[in-house]
Amino acid sequence: MSANRRFFMKTIAILPAAVVSGMAVAQNAAMKKNLQYQDTPKNGQRCDQCLHYVADPKKAGEGICKVIPNDTVKAAGWCTAWVKKA
Ligand code: SF4
């Protein structure tokens, strides 16, 4: 197999993952914007009091949100999907 063909085959194999990753980042950014996400509380409501929040044990003050997958949110953050944790 020629060097050009090997390069082409490697590029073709990597490209879909890069495209999907880029789409996920863009999708998360759009979702955060649509939900009016902010890194600060609103009217006393915070992500760490929200039903959708899961704290990251390795990073104080950060966690993941079940509504915005594959991205982190601040414990002190807020968005319009906020639901009080029971
Ligand atoms: S739904 Fe909104 S308020 Fe609740 S954890 Fe996710 S980003 Fe924070």
mmCIF file of N, CA and C and ligand atoms in Angstrom:
data_model
loop_
_atom_site.group_PDB
_atom_site.id
_atom_site.type_symbol
_atom_site.label_atom_id
_atom_site.label_comp_id
_atom_site.label_asym_id
_atom_site.label_seq_id
_atom_site.Cartn_x
_atom_site.Cartn_y
_atom_site.Cartn_z
ATOM 1 N N MET A 1 0.853 -1.182 0.000
ATOM 2 C CA MET A 1 0.000 0.000 0.000
ATOM 3 C C MET A 1 0.898 1.244 0.000
ATOM 4 N N SER A 2 0.595 2.190 -0.826
ATOM 5 C CA SER A 2 1.420 3.394 -0.926
ATOM 6 C C SER A 2 1.224 4.278 0.306
ATOM 7 N N ALA A 3 2.207 5.174 0.535
ATOM 8 C CA ALA A 3 2.138 6.090 1.677
ATOM 9 C C ALA A 3 0.909 6.993 1.568
ATOM 10 N N ASN A 4 0.623 7.441 0.345
ATOM 11 C CA ASN A 4 -0.550 8.300 0.141
ATOM 12 C C ASN A 4 -1.847 7.571 0.491
ATOM 13 N N ARG A 5 -1.911 6.313 0.089
ATOM 14 C CA ARG A 5 -3.125 5.528 0.370
ATOM 15 C C ARG A 5 -3.264 5.285 1.879
ATOM 16 N N ARG A 6 -2.137 4.981 2.566
ATOM 17 C CA ARG A 6 -2.184 4.788 4.027
ATOM 18 C C ARG A 6 -2.661 6.068 4.721
ATOM 19 N N PHE A 7 -2.119 7.224 4.288
ATOM 20 C CA PHE A 7 -2.526 8.505 4.871
ATOM 21 C C PHE A 7 -4.019 8.735 4.651
ATOM 22 N N PHE A 8 -4.465 8.454 3.428
ATOM 23 C CA PHE A 8 -5.885 8.631 3.101
ATOM 24 C C PHE A 8 -6.759 7.750 3.991
ATOM 25 N N MET A 9 -6.360 6.483 4.156
ATOM 26 C CA MET A 9 -7.148 5.540 4.954
ATOM 27 C C MET A 9 -7.202 5.979 6.427
ATOM 28 N N LYS A 10 -6.052 6.470 6.972
ATOM 29 C CA LYS A 10 -6.028 6.945 8.365
ATOM 30 C C LYS A 10 -6.919 8.177 8.530
ATOM 31 N N THR A 11 -6.851 9.071 7.558
ATOM 32 C CA THR A 11 -7.646 10.298 7.616
ATOM 33 C C THR A 11 -9.132 9.974 7.589
ATOM 34 N N ILE A 12 -9.508 9.063 6.707
ATOM 35 C CA ILE A 12 -10.912 8.667 6.587
ATOM 36 C C ILE A 12 -11.395 8.031 7.895
ATOM 37 N N ALA A 13 -10.505 7.284 8.565
ATOM 38 C CA ALA A 13 -10.887 6.625 9.816
ATOM 39 C C ALA A 13 -11.071 7.622 10.947
ATOM 40 N N ILE A 14 -10.274 8.683 10.976
ATOM 41 C CA ILE A 14 -10.298 9.657 12.077
ATOM 42 C C ILE A 14 -11.378 10.719 11.864
ATOM 43 N N LEU A 15 -11.620 11.076 10.633
ATOM 44 C CA LEU A 15 -12.520 12.187 10.303
ATOM 45 C C LEU A 15 -13.909 12.103 10.953
ATOM 46 N N PRO A 16 -14.611 10.976 10.881
ATOM 47 C CA PRO A 16 -15.954 10.938 11.481
ATOM 48 C C PRO A 16 -15.955 11.260 12.970
ATOM 49 N N ALA A 17 -14.959 10.748 13.718
ATOM 50 C CA ALA A 17 -14.895 11.022 15.156
ATOM 51 C C ALA A 17 -14.692 12.515 15.400
ATOM 52 N N ALA A 18 -13.835 13.139 14.602
ATOM 53 C CA ALA A 18 -13.583 14.570 14.759
ATOM 54 C C ALA A 18 -14.835 15.380 14.433
ATOM 55 N N VAL A 19 -15.550 14.978 13.407
ATOM 56 C CA VAL A 19 -16.776 15.684 13.012
ATOM 57 C C VAL A 19 -17.833 15.546 14.100
ATOM 58 N N VAL A 20 -18.001 14.329 14.614
ATOM 59 C CA VAL A 20 -19.000 14.095 15.667
ATOM 60 C C VAL A 20 -18.638 14.885 16.912
ATOM 61 N N SER A 21 -17.346 14.894 17.278
ATOM 62 C CA SER A 21 -16.901 15.643 18.444
ATOM 63 C C SER A 21 -17.185 17.131 18.270
ATOM 64 N N GLY A 22 -16.879 17.669 17.111
ATOM 65 C CA GLY A 22 -17.131 19.075 16.831
ATOM 66 C C GLY A 22 -18.618 19.397 16.868
ATOM 67 N N MET A 23 -19.433 18.483 16.367
ATOM 68 C CA MET A 23 -20.885 18.683 16.389
ATOM 69 C C MET A 23 -21.407 18.677 17.813
ATOM 70 N N ALA A 24 -20.855 17.798 18.684
ATOM 71 C CA ALA A 24 -21.298 17.729 20.077
ATOM 72 C C ALA A 24 -20.983 19.023 20.805
ATOM 73 N N VAL A 25 -19.798 19.575 20.556
ATOM 74 C CA VAL A 25 -19.412 20.837 21.196
ATOM 75 C C VAL A 25 -20.361 21.950 20.749
ATOM 76 N N ALA A 26 -20.636 22.016 19.449
ATOM 77 C CA ALA A 26 -21.531 23.046 18.923
ATOM 78 C C ALA A 26 -22.949 22.861 19.461
ATOM 79 N N GLN A 27 -23.383 21.600 19.555
ATOM 80 C CA GLN A 27 -24.724 21.303 20.061
ATOM 81 C C GLN A 27 -24.853 21.715 21.529
ATOM 82 N N ASN A 28 -23.822 21.426 22.337
ATOM 83 C CA ASN A 28 -23.847 21.812 23.749
ATOM 84 C C ASN A 28 -23.875 23.323 23.908
ATOM 85 N N ALA A 29 -23.085 24.014 23.095
ATOM 86 C CA ALA A 29 -23.056 25.472 23.165
ATOM 87 C C ALA A 29 -24.434 26.035 22.820
ATOM 88 N N ALA A 30 -25.066 25.472 21.793
ATOM 89 C CA ALA A 30 -26.399 25.938 21.389
ATOM 90 C C ALA A 30 -27.421 25.636 22.484
ATOM 91 N N MET A 31 -27.291 24.453 23.094
ATOM 92 C CA MET A 31 -28.233 24.070 24.142
ATOM 93 C C MET A 31 -28.102 25.002 25.351
ATOM 94 N N LYS A 32 -26.854 25.290 25.739
ATOM 95 C CA LYS A 32 -26.626 26.207 26.863
ATOM 96 C C LYS A 32 -27.218 27.584 26.557
ATOM 97 N N LYS A 33 -27.049 28.024 25.329
ATOM 98 C CA LYS A 33 -27.579 29.335 24.944
ATOM 99 C C LYS A 33 -29.112 29.316 24.989
ATOM 100 N N ASN A 34 -29.714 28.270 24.437
ATOM 101 C CA ASN A 34 -31.182 28.175 24.430
ATOM 102 C C ASN A 34 -31.761 28.114 25.844
ATOM 103 N N LEU A 35 -31.027 27.456 26.739
ATOM 104 C CA LEU A 35 -31.496 27.337 28.121
ATOM 105 C C LEU A 35 -31.064 28.537 28.968
ATOM 106 N N GLN A 36 -30.403 29.496 28.323
ATOM 107 C CA GLN A 36 -29.927 30.713 28.993
ATOM 108 C C GLN A 36 -29.024 30.382 30.174
ATOM 109 N N TYR A 37 -28.183 29.339 29.992
ATOM 110 C CA TYR A 37 -27.276 28.935 31.066
ATOM 111 C C TYR A 37 -26.339 30.079 31.428
ATOM 112 N N GLN A 38 -26.102 30.219 32.739
ATOM 113 C CA GLN A 38 -25.138 31.194 33.231
ATOM 114 C C GLN A 38 -24.361 30.555 34.373
ATOM 115 N N ASP A 39 -23.137 31.030 34.613
ATOM 116 C CA ASP A 39 -22.267 30.462 35.646
ATOM 117 C C ASP A 39 -22.603 30.964 37.042
ATOM 118 N N THR A 40 -23.639 31.769 37.169
ATOM 119 C CA THR A 40 -24.007 32.340 38.468
ATOM 120 C C THR A 40 -25.460 31.995 38.799
ATOM 121 N N PRO A 41 -25.811 32.014 40.089
ATOM 122 C CA PRO A 41 -27.187 31.689 40.485
ATOM 123 C C PRO A 41 -28.195 32.721 39.974
ATOM 124 N N LYS A 42 -29.466 32.331 39.970
ATOM 125 C CA LYS A 42 -30.522 33.282 39.625
ATOM 126 C C LYS A 42 -31.653 33.131 40.642
ATOM 127 N N ASN A 43 -32.007 34.211 41.253
ATOM 128 C CA ASN A 43 -33.087 34.221 42.257
ATOM 129 C C ASN A 43 -32.887 33.120 43.313
ATOM 130 N N GLY A 44 -31.652 32.914 43.721
ATOM 131 C CA GLY A 44 -31.338 31.921 44.739
ATOM 132 C C GLY A 44 -31.307 30.486 44.227
ATOM 133 N N GLN A 45 -31.549 30.279 42.938
ATOM 134 C CA GLN A 45 -31.531 28.931 42.362
ATOM 135 C C GLN A 45 -30.147 28.642 41.791
ATOM 136 N N ARG A 46 -29.608 27.461 42.102
ATOM 137 C CA ARG A 46 -28.267 27.068 41.676
ATOM 138 C C ARG A 46 -28.308 25.648 41.115
ATOM 139 N N CYS A 47 -27.342 25.335 40.255
ATOM 140 C CA CYS A 47 -27.253 23.979 39.676
ATOM 141 C C CYS A 47 -27.158 22.914 40.770
ATOM 142 N N ASP A 48 -26.378 23.179 41.837
ATOM 143 C CA ASP A 48 -26.203 22.133 42.856
ATOM 144 C C ASP A 48 -27.461 21.905 43.694
ATOM 145 N N GLN A 49 -28.501 22.671 43.445
ATOM 146 C CA GLN A 49 -29.807 22.424 44.091
ATOM 147 C C GLN A 49 -30.809 21.867 43.081
ATOM 148 N N CYS A 50 -30.322 21.599 41.866
ATOM 149 C CA CYS A 50 -31.205 21.184 40.768
ATOM 150 C C CYS A 50 -31.249 19.660 40.640
ATOM 151 N N LEU A 51 -32.392 19.158 40.282
ATOM 152 C CA LEU A 51 -32.608 17.718 40.081
ATOM 153 C C LEU A 51 -31.664 17.118 39.041
ATOM 154 N N HIS A 52 -31.272 17.909 38.054
ATOM 155 C CA HIS A 52 -30.468 17.418 36.933
ATOM 156 C C HIS A 52 -28.962 17.460 37.177
ATOM 157 N N TYR A 53 -28.536 17.954 38.325
ATOM 158 C CA TYR A 53 -27.102 18.155 38.609
ATOM 159 C C TYR A 53 -26.481 16.944 39.274
ATOM 160 N N VAL A 54 -25.284 16.570 38.793
ATOM 161 C CA VAL A 54 -24.488 15.511 39.424
ATOM 162 C C VAL A 54 -23.110 16.092 39.694
ATOM 163 N N ALA A 55 -22.733 16.201 40.957
ATOM 164 C CA ALA A 55 -21.452 16.806 41.335
ATOM 165 C C ALA A 55 -20.284 15.953 40.849
ATOM 166 N N ASP A 56 -19.208 16.628 40.429
ATOM 167 C CA ASP A 56 -17.972 15.939 40.042
ATOM 168 C C ASP A 56 -17.112 15.814 41.287
ATOM 169 N N PRO A 57 -16.862 14.603 41.778
ATOM 170 C CA PRO A 57 -16.078 14.444 43.007
ATOM 171 C C PRO A 57 -14.624 14.891 42.848
ATOM 172 N N LYS A 58 -14.148 15.039 41.618
ATOM 173 C CA LYS A 58 -12.750 15.428 41.378
ATOM 174 C C LYS A 58 -12.573 16.935 41.220
ATOM 175 N N LYS A 59 -13.663 17.654 40.936
ATOM 176 C CA LYS A 59 -13.554 19.095 40.709
ATOM 177 C C LYS A 59 -14.576 19.818 41.583
ATOM 178 N N ALA A 60 -14.077 20.452 42.619
ATOM 179 C CA ALA A 60 -14.966 21.197 43.515
ATOM 180 C C ALA A 60 -15.650 22.320 42.747
ATOM 181 N N GLY A 61 -16.937 22.443 42.949
ATOM 182 C CA GLY A 61 -17.669 23.539 42.314
ATOM 183 C C GLY A 61 -18.111 23.264 40.896
ATOM 184 N N GLU A 62 -17.867 22.034 40.402
ATOM 185 C CA GLU A 62 -18.294 21.692 39.047
ATOM 186 C C GLU A 62 -19.015 20.356 39.039
ATOM 187 N N GLY A 63 -19.804 20.141 38.018
ATOM 188 C CA GLY A 63 -20.510 18.887 37.882
ATOM 189 C C GLY A 63 -21.008 18.718 36.470
ATOM 190 N N ILE A 64 -21.802 17.672 36.272
ATOM 191 C CA ILE A 64 -22.415 17.473 34.968
ATOM 192 C C ILE A 64 -23.920 17.681 35.097
ATOM 193 N N CYS A 65 -24.536 17.976 33.986
ATOM 194 C CA CYS A 65 -25.972 18.210 33.940
ATOM 195 C C CYS A 65 -26.590 17.150 33.033
ATOM 196 N N LYS A 66 -27.651 16.521 33.488
ATOM 197 C CA LYS A 66 -28.300 15.470 32.699
ATOM 198 C C LYS A 66 -29.026 16.046 31.478
ATOM 199 N N VAL A 67 -29.307 17.341 31.508
ATOM 200 C CA VAL A 67 -29.999 17.982 30.385
ATOM 201 C C VAL A 67 -29.003 18.397 29.305
ATOM 202 N N ILE A 68 -27.782 18.752 29.710
ATOM 203 C CA ILE A 68 -26.731 19.184 28.782
ATOM 204 C C ILE A 68 -25.611 18.155 28.857
ATOM 205 N N PRO A 69 -25.688 17.067 28.109
ATOM 206 C CA PRO A 69 -24.698 16.001 28.218
ATOM 207 C C PRO A 69 -23.341 16.403 27.650
ATOM 208 N N ASN A 70 -22.310 15.714 28.096
ATOM 209 C CA ASN A 70 -20.948 15.892 27.584
ATOM 210 C C ASN A 70 -20.390 17.289 27.804
ATOM 211 N N ASP A 71 -20.789 17.921 28.883
ATOM 212 C CA ASP A 71 -20.247 19.233 29.200
ATOM 213 C C ASP A 71 -20.348 19.417 30.713
ATOM 214 N N THR A 72 -19.573 20.322 31.232
ATOM 215 C CA THR A 72 -19.631 20.587 32.667
ATOM 216 C C THR A 72 -20.429 21.862 32.921
ATOM 217 N N VAL A 73 -20.960 21.952 34.129
ATOM 218 C CA VAL A 73 -21.644 23.167 34.566
ATOM 219 C C VAL A 73 -21.097 23.528 35.948
ATOM 220 N N LYS A 74 -21.254 24.759 36.327
ATOM 221 C CA LYS A 74 -20.805 25.223 37.644
ATOM 222 C C LYS A 74 -21.865 24.884 38.693
ATOM 223 N N ALA A 75 -21.402 24.533 39.878
ATOM 224 C CA ALA A 75 -22.335 24.270 40.984
ATOM 225 C C ALA A 75 -23.199 25.494 41.251
ATOM 226 N N ALA A 76 -22.611 26.664 41.056
ATOM 227 C CA ALA A 76 -23.325 27.916 41.296
ATOM 228 C C ALA A 76 -24.055 28.411 40.047
ATOM 229 N N GLY A 77 -24.078 27.592 38.976
ATOM 230 C CA GLY A 77 -24.718 28.014 37.735
ATOM 231 C C GLY A 77 -26.240 27.911 37.791
ATOM 232 N N TRP A 78 -26.851 28.228 36.676
ATOM 233 C CA TRP A 78 -28.319 28.193 36.589
ATOM 234 C C TRP A 78 -28.736 28.170 35.125
ATOM 235 N N CYS A 79 -29.901 27.587 34.834
ATOM 236 C CA CYS A 79 -30.513 27.721 33.503
ATOM 237 C C CYS A 79 -32.029 27.592 33.654
ATOM 238 N N THR A 80 -32.746 27.791 32.564
ATOM 239 C CA THR A 80 -34.211 27.806 32.604
ATOM 240 C C THR A 80 -34.814 26.419 32.846
ATOM 241 N N ALA A 81 -33.993 25.354 32.748
ATOM 242 C CA ALA A 81 -34.493 23.984 32.991
ATOM 243 C C ALA A 81 -34.371 23.598 34.465
ATOM 244 N N TRP A 82 -34.029 24.555 35.315
ATOM 245 C CA TRP A 82 -33.830 24.284 36.737
ATOM 246 C C TRP A 82 -35.096 23.664 37.353
ATOM 247 N N VAL A 83 -34.884 22.568 38.093
ATOM 248 C CA VAL A 83 -35.969 21.903 38.832
ATOM 249 C C VAL A 83 -35.441 21.600 40.234
ATOM 250 N N LYS A 84 -36.156 22.015 41.251
ATOM 251 C CA LYS A 84 -35.687 21.829 42.634
ATOM 252 C C LYS A 84 -35.497 20.349 42.947
ATOM 253 N N LYS A 85 -34.300 20.063 43.491
ATOM 254 C CA LYS A 85 -33.978 18.699 43.917
ATOM 255 C C LYS A 85 -34.842 18.350 45.128
ATOM 256 N N ALA A 86 -35.386 17.138 45.133
ATOM 257 C CA ALA A 86 -36.267 16.734 46.250
ATOM 258 C C ALA A 86 -35.476 16.532 47.530
HETATM 259 S S1 SF4 B 1 -30.786 21.835 34.223
HETATM 260 FE FE1 SF4 B 1 -29.883 23.883 34.278
HETATM 261 S S2 SF4 B 1 -29.964 24.465 36.442
HETATM 262 FE FE2 SF4 B 1 -30.202 22.235 36.341
HETATM 263 S S3 SF4 B 1 -28.116 21.397 36.556
HETATM 264 FE FE3 SF4 B 1 -28.540 21.608 34.359
HETATM 265 S S4 SF4 B 1 -27.692 23.621 33.830
HETATM 266 FE FE4 SF4 B 1 -27.918 23.578 36.057
#
